[in-house]
Coordinates of C-alpha atoms in Angstrom, one line a residue:
M463 CA -67.1 42.7 -15.9
R464 CA -68.5 41.8 -12.5
V465 CA -66.5 43.4 -9.7
P466 CA -66.1 41.1 -6.6
P467 CA -67.5 42.4 -3.3
P468 CA -65.0 43.8 -0.8
P469 CA -63.8 41.3 1.8
T470 CA -65.7 41.2 5.1
R471 CA -63.9 42.3 8.3
R472 CA -63.4 38.6 9.2
Q473 CA -62.0 37.7 5.9
F474 CA -59.7 40.8 6.0
L475 CA -58.4 39.8 9.5
Q476 CA -57.9 36.2 8.4
G477 CA -55.9 37.3 5.4
T478 CA -53.8 39.7 7.4
A479 CA -53.0 36.9 9.9
L480 CA -52.0 34.5 7.2
A481 CA -49.8 37.1 5.5
T482 CA -48.1 37.8 8.9
M483 CA -47.5 34.1 9.5
A484 CA -46.1 33.6 6.0
L485 CA -43.7 36.6 6.5
A486 CA -42.6 35.3 9.8
A487 CA -41.9 31.9 8.3
G488 CA -39.9 33.5 5.6
V489 CA -37.8 35.5 8.1
R490 CA -37.1 32.3 10.1
A491 CA -36.1 30.4 7.0
N492 CA -33.6 33.1 6.1
A493 CA -32.4 33.8 9.6
Q494 CA -28.9 32.7 10.5
P495 CA -28.6 29.9 13.2
A496 CA -27.5 31.0 16.7
Y497 CA -23.8 31.5 17.0
P498 CA -21.9 29.4 17.7
G499 CA -23.5 26.3 16.3
Q500 CA -20.4 24.2 15.8
P501 CA -16.8 23.8 17.1
I502 CA -14.5 26.8 16.8
R503 CA -10.9 26.6 15.6
L504 CA -8.3 28.9 17.3
V505 CA -5.5 29.0 14.9
V506 CA -2.1 29.4 16.6
P507 CA 0.4 30.4 13.9
F508 CA 3.4 29.3 15.9
S509 CA 4.8 26.0 17.4
P510 CA 3.6 24.6 20.7
G511 CA 5.2 26.1 23.8
G512 CA 5.3 29.8 22.9
A513 CA 3.3 32.6 24.4
V514 CA 0.5 32.4 21.9
D515 CA 0.1 28.7 22.3
I516 CA 0.2 29.0 26.1
Y517 CA -2.5 31.7 26.1
S518 CA -4.8 29.7 23.8
R519 CA -4.6 26.5 25.9
I520 CA -5.3 28.4 29.1
M521 CA -8.3 30.1 27.5
S522 CA -9.8 27.3 25.4
P523 CA -11.5 25.3 28.2
E524 CA -13.1 28.4 29.6
L525 CA -14.2 29.6 26.2
S526 CA -15.8 26.2 25.6
K527 CA -17.9 26.6 28.8
E528 CA -18.8 30.3 27.9
L529 CA -19.8 29.6 24.3
G530 CA -21.2 26.2 24.7
Q531 CA -19.0 24.7 22.0
T532 CA -15.8 22.7 21.6
I533 CA -12.8 24.9 21.1
I534 CA -10.0 23.4 19.0
V535 CA -6.5 24.8 19.3
E536 CA -4.7 24.2 16.0
N537 CA -1.0 25.0 15.6
R538 CA 0.0 26.2 12.1
P539 CA 3.6 27.5 12.4
G540 CA 5.8 28.9 9.6
A541 CA 6.8 32.1 7.9
S542 CA 6.9 34.1 11.2
G543 CA 3.2 33.3 11.7
N544 CA 2.0 34.2 8.2
I545 CA 1.0 30.6 7.2
G546 CA -1.5 30.5 10.0
A547 CA -2.6 34.0 9.4
E548 CA -3.3 33.3 5.7
L549 CA -5.3 30.2 6.6
V550 CA -7.6 32.5 8.6
K551 CA -7.6 35.2 5.9
R552 CA -9.0 32.6 3.4
A553 CA -11.5 31.1 5.8
A554 CA -15.2 31.8 5.6
P555 CA -16.2 34.8 7.7
D556 CA -18.5 32.8 9.9
G557 CA -16.7 32.9 13.2
Y558 CA -15.6 29.3 13.2
T559 CA -11.9 29.9 12.2
L560 CA -10.2 32.6 14.3
L561 CA -6.6 33.8 14.6
V562 CA -4.8 34.1 17.9
G563 CA -2.4 36.8 16.6
N564 CA 0.4 38.7 18.1
I565 CA 2.7 41.7 17.5
A566 CA 4.6 39.8 14.8
I567 CA 1.6 39.0 12.6
L568 CA -0.4 42.2 13.3
G569 CA 2.3 44.8 13.9
I570 CA 5.8 43.7 12.6
N571 CA 5.5 41.4 9.6
P572 CA 3.6 43.9 7.5
V573 CA 6.5 46.4 7.8
V574 CA 9.5 44.1 7.4
Y575 CA 8.3 41.7 4.7
K576 CA 8.5 43.3 1.2
N577 CA 5.6 41.1 -0.1
N578 CA 3.8 40.4 3.2
P579 CA 0.6 38.4 2.4
I580 CA -1.4 39.9 5.2
D581 CA -2.7 43.4 5.6
P582 CA -4.1 43.2 9.2
L583 CA -6.6 46.0 8.7
A584 CA -7.9 44.9 5.3
D585 CA -7.7 41.1 5.4
L586 CA -8.7 40.5 9.0
A587 CA -11.4 41.6 11.4
P588 CA -9.9 42.8 14.7
I589 CA -11.9 41.4 17.7
T590 CA -10.0 42.3 20.8
K591 CA -6.6 42.8 22.2
T592 CA -6.1 40.1 24.7
V593 CA -2.8 40.2 26.6
N594 CA 0.6 42.0 26.8
V595 CA 3.5 39.6 26.7
N596 CA 6.4 40.2 29.1
Y597 CA 9.9 39.5 27.7
V598 CA 13.0 38.4 29.4
L599 CA 16.7 38.1 28.3
V600 CA 18.1 34.6 29.0
V601 CA 21.4 32.9 28.2
N602 CA 22.7 29.4 28.2
P603 CA 24.7 28.7 31.5
Q604 CA 27.9 28.3 29.4
V605 CA 27.8 32.1 28.6
P606 CA 30.3 33.8 31.0
A607 CA 27.8 36.4 32.2
R608 CA 25.3 36.5 35.1
T609 CA 24.1 40.1 34.7
A610 CA 23.1 42.2 31.7
A611 CA 26.1 44.5 32.3
E612 CA 28.5 41.5 32.2
L613 CA 26.9 40.3 29.0
I614 CA 27.4 43.6 27.3
A615 CA 31.1 43.7 28.4
Y616 CA 31.7 40.2 27.1
A617 CA 29.9 41.0 23.8
K618 CA 32.0 44.1 23.3
A619 CA 35.2 42.2 23.9
N620 CA 34.1 39.4 21.5
P621 CA 32.1 41.1 18.7
G622 CA 30.1 38.6 16.6
K623 CA 30.9 35.7 18.9
L624 CA 27.6 35.5 20.8
T625 CA 24.6 34.1 19.0
Y626 CA 21.0 34.9 19.6
G627 CA 18.0 33.0 18.4
S628 CA 14.7 34.1 17.2
S629 CA 11.5 32.6 15.8
G630 CA 12.3 34.2 12.4
T631 CA 13.7 37.2 10.6
G632 CA 11.7 40.2 11.5
S633 CA 10.2 38.6 14.6
M634 CA 9.7 40.5 17.8
Q635 CA 12.6 38.4 19.2
Q636 CA 14.9 39.8 16.6
M637 CA 13.6 43.3 16.9
A638 CA 14.3 43.2 20.6
A639 CA 17.8 41.9 20.1
E640 CA 18.5 44.5 17.4
L641 CA 17.2 47.3 19.7
F642 CA 19.5 45.9 22.4
Q643 CA 22.5 46.0 20.0
S644 CA 21.7 49.5 18.9
R645 CA 21.5 50.8 22.5
T646 CA 24.6 48.9 23.7
G647 CA 26.9 49.2 20.7
T648 CA 27.4 45.4 20.6
K649 CA 27.4 43.0 17.7
L650 CA 25.5 39.7 18.0
L651 CA 25.0 36.9 15.4
H652 CA 21.4 36.2 14.5
V653 CA 20.2 32.6 14.2
P654 CA 16.6 32.5 12.9
Y655 CA 14.3 29.5 13.5
K656 CA 10.9 28.6 12.2
G657 CA 9.4 28.6 15.7
T658 CA 10.1 28.8 19.4
G659 CA 10.0 25.0 20.1
A660 CA 13.2 24.0 18.3
L661 CA 14.9 27.2 19.3
V662 CA 14.4 26.6 23.0
G663 CA 15.8 23.1 22.6
D664 CA 19.0 24.4 20.9
L665 CA 19.3 27.2 23.5
V666 CA 19.2 24.7 26.3
A667 CA 21.7 22.5 24.5
G668 CA 24.1 25.4 24.0
H669 CA 23.8 25.6 20.2
V670 CA 22.6 29.2 20.6
D671 CA 23.8 31.5 23.4
M672 CA 20.9 33.8 24.2
I673 CA 17.5 35.0 23.4
F674 CA 15.0 37.8 24.1
A675 CA 11.7 35.9 24.4
D676 CA 8.4 35.7 26.3
Q677 CA 8.7 35.2 30.1
G678 CA 6.2 32.3 30.1
S679 CA 8.2 29.8 28.0
M680 CA 11.6 31.0 29.2
M681 CA 11.1 31.0 32.9
Q682 CA 10.1 27.4 32.9
Q683 CA 13.6 26.6 31.7
V684 CA 15.2 29.1 34.1
N685 CA 13.3 27.6 37.1
A686 CA 14.5 24.1 36.0
G687 CA 18.1 25.4 36.1
K688 CA 18.6 25.0 32.3
L689 CA 18.9 28.7 31.4
V690 CA 19.9 31.9 33.2
V691 CA 17.8 35.0 33.2
L692 CA 19.6 38.3 33.1
G693 CA 16.7 40.7 33.1
V694 CA 13.1 41.5 32.2
C695 CA 12.5 43.7 29.2
G696 CA 9.8 46.0 30.6
L697 CA 10.2 49.3 32.3
T698 CA 9.4 47.9 35.7
R699 CA 10.2 44.6 37.5
R700 CA 7.6 41.9 37.4
P701 CA 5.7 41.4 40.6
E702 CA 5.9 37.6 40.2
Y703 CA 9.7 37.9 39.9
P704 CA 10.6 40.9 42.1
D705 CA 14.3 39.9 42.3
I706 CA 14.9 40.0 38.6
P707 CA 16.0 43.5 37.6
T708 CA 15.0 45.2 34.4
I709 CA 17.6 45.4 31.6
A710 CA 17.2 49.2 31.8
E711 CA 18.5 49.2 35.4
A712 CA 20.9 46.3 35.2
A713 CA 22.7 47.6 32.1
N714 CA 22.2 51.3 32.7
L715 CA 20.0 51.6 29.6
P716 CA 17.3 54.1 30.6
G717 CA 14.0 53.6 28.8
F718 CA 14.9 50.2 27.3
E719 CA 11.7 48.3 26.7
A720 CA 10.8 45.3 24.5
V721 CA 7.4 43.8 25.2
A722 CA 4.9 42.1 22.9
W723 CA 1.2 41.7 22.8
Q724 CA -1.5 39.4 21.5
G725 CA -5.0 39.8 20.0
L726 CA -7.9 37.9 18.5
A727 CA -9.0 38.4 14.9
G728 CA -11.2 36.7 12.3
P729 CA -11.4 36.9 8.5
A730 CA -12.5 40.2 7.0
G731 CA -16.2 40.5 6.7
L732 CA -16.9 38.8 10.0
P733 CA -20.5 39.9 11.0
A734 CA -20.6 42.5 13.8
P735 CA -22.9 40.4 16.0
I736 CA -20.3 37.6 16.0
V737 CA -17.4 40.0 16.6
D738 CA -19.3 41.4 19.6
R739 CA -20.1 38.0 20.9
L740 CA -16.5 36.9 20.8
N741 CA -15.2 40.2 22.2
Q742 CA -17.6 39.9 25.2
A743 CA -16.6 36.2 25.8
F744 CA -12.9 36.8 25.8
N745 CA -13.1 39.9 27.9
K746 CA -15.4 38.3 30.4
I747 CA -13.2 35.2 30.9
Q748 CA -10.0 37.2 31.2
A749 CA -11.5 39.3 33.9
E750 CA -11.9 36.2 36.1
P751 CA -9.3 36.3 38.9
A752 CA -8.3 32.7 38.5
I753 CA -7.7 33.1 34.8
K754 CA -5.8 36.4 35.3
A755 CA -3.6 34.6 37.8
R756 CA -2.8 31.7 35.5
L757 CA -2.0 34.1 32.7
A758 CA 0.2 36.2 35.0
E759 CA 2.1 33.0 35.9
A760 CA 2.8 32.6 32.2
G761 CA 4.0 36.1 31.9
L762 CA 0.9 37.4 30.2
T763 CA -0.8 40.6 31.5
T764 CA -4.5 40.7 30.6
D765 CA -5.8 43.5 28.4
A766 CA -9.3 44.3 27.0
G767 CA -11.2 46.7 24.9
T768 CA -13.6 47.1 22.0
P769 CA -13.0 45.8 18.4
E770 CA -12.7 49.5 17.3
A771 CA -10.1 50.2 20.0
F772 CA -8.1 47.1 18.9
R773 CA -8.2 48.2 15.2
Q774 CA -6.9 51.6 16.2
Y775 CA -4.1 50.0 18.3
I776 CA -3.0 47.8 15.4
G777 CA -2.8 50.9 13.2
D778 CA -0.7 52.7 15.8
E779 CA 1.7 49.7 16.2
L780 CA 2.2 49.4 12.4
K781 CA 3.4 53.0 12.3
K782 CA 5.7 52.5 15.3
W783 CA 7.4 49.4 14.1
R784 CA 7.7 50.6 10.5
K785 CA 9.9 53.4 11.9
V786 CA 12.0 50.9 13.9
A787 CA 12.4 48.6 10.9
T788 CA 13.5 51.5 8.7
D789 CA 16.0 52.8 11.3
I790 CA 17.5 49.3 11.8
G791 CA 17.4 48.5 8.1
I792 CA 15.4 45.2 8.4
S793 CA 13.8 44.1 5.2
V794 CA 12.7 40.5 4.3
E795 CA 12.0 39.2 0.8

């Protein structure tokens, strides 16, 4: 058999160049397109008008500029947020369907629902904690109380007469009210709704007496004279409403605190580069003074951090609220 001569230096170099070009072409063919390459859905698992919806609509125009894509805010209410969360859980992990979650979905539902469909740490990819949500206690003007202390006195004299609304059994709104009852020795009647929108309408109309809910949606009604605020639920007064006392001070309940939070997540398996891109975009926008001010007006205090820190935070919240749910005895089928 005739053995072919070895390639010349020129032939070797030409062959090497062709092989390199073919390899590069193959890499380009298999490479993922730059993210984002299409519109992004922000799934809001609650009705319009609540804190999650308000946050999403403040952020979406700025996110569109930062990411160079259309941002679609899509409300998918129901089941205390689980319907929207399941939609994201089942979505492709490509970064185009994201969950604007909150304490209910990521911290409370998993510990109060016996067959909760979402495991936040297994079914979702935490991206970043976004804001803390300031809560207030408000009542319909027909309620004969203008301070938290007067409300407690009236509730004790009329056990079971006052009704409080919530966006669903096991929601943060209910947990705050149950904590209030536990600390004050009062008995209130719970009226659950499927979302905040219808609840606010009934509260204004006097079909429900009171609610513990986010400052952003409630203070609009208070400022319009349709509801009366009795106190803020944090440990300190809010700088934007310095004349409104905390419930802790107004009702002599040291340490009383009921605040919520929000965070962004995607489907499990979301690639790390996409997680990091979204984390950086949200944290950058929230650091802008104008955006911080708008969020503050809505009762939202900006937060930030890494995906890993948010995952740890969710884990800690699950432990905390599991204890609260057990102590109160809340369990939802």
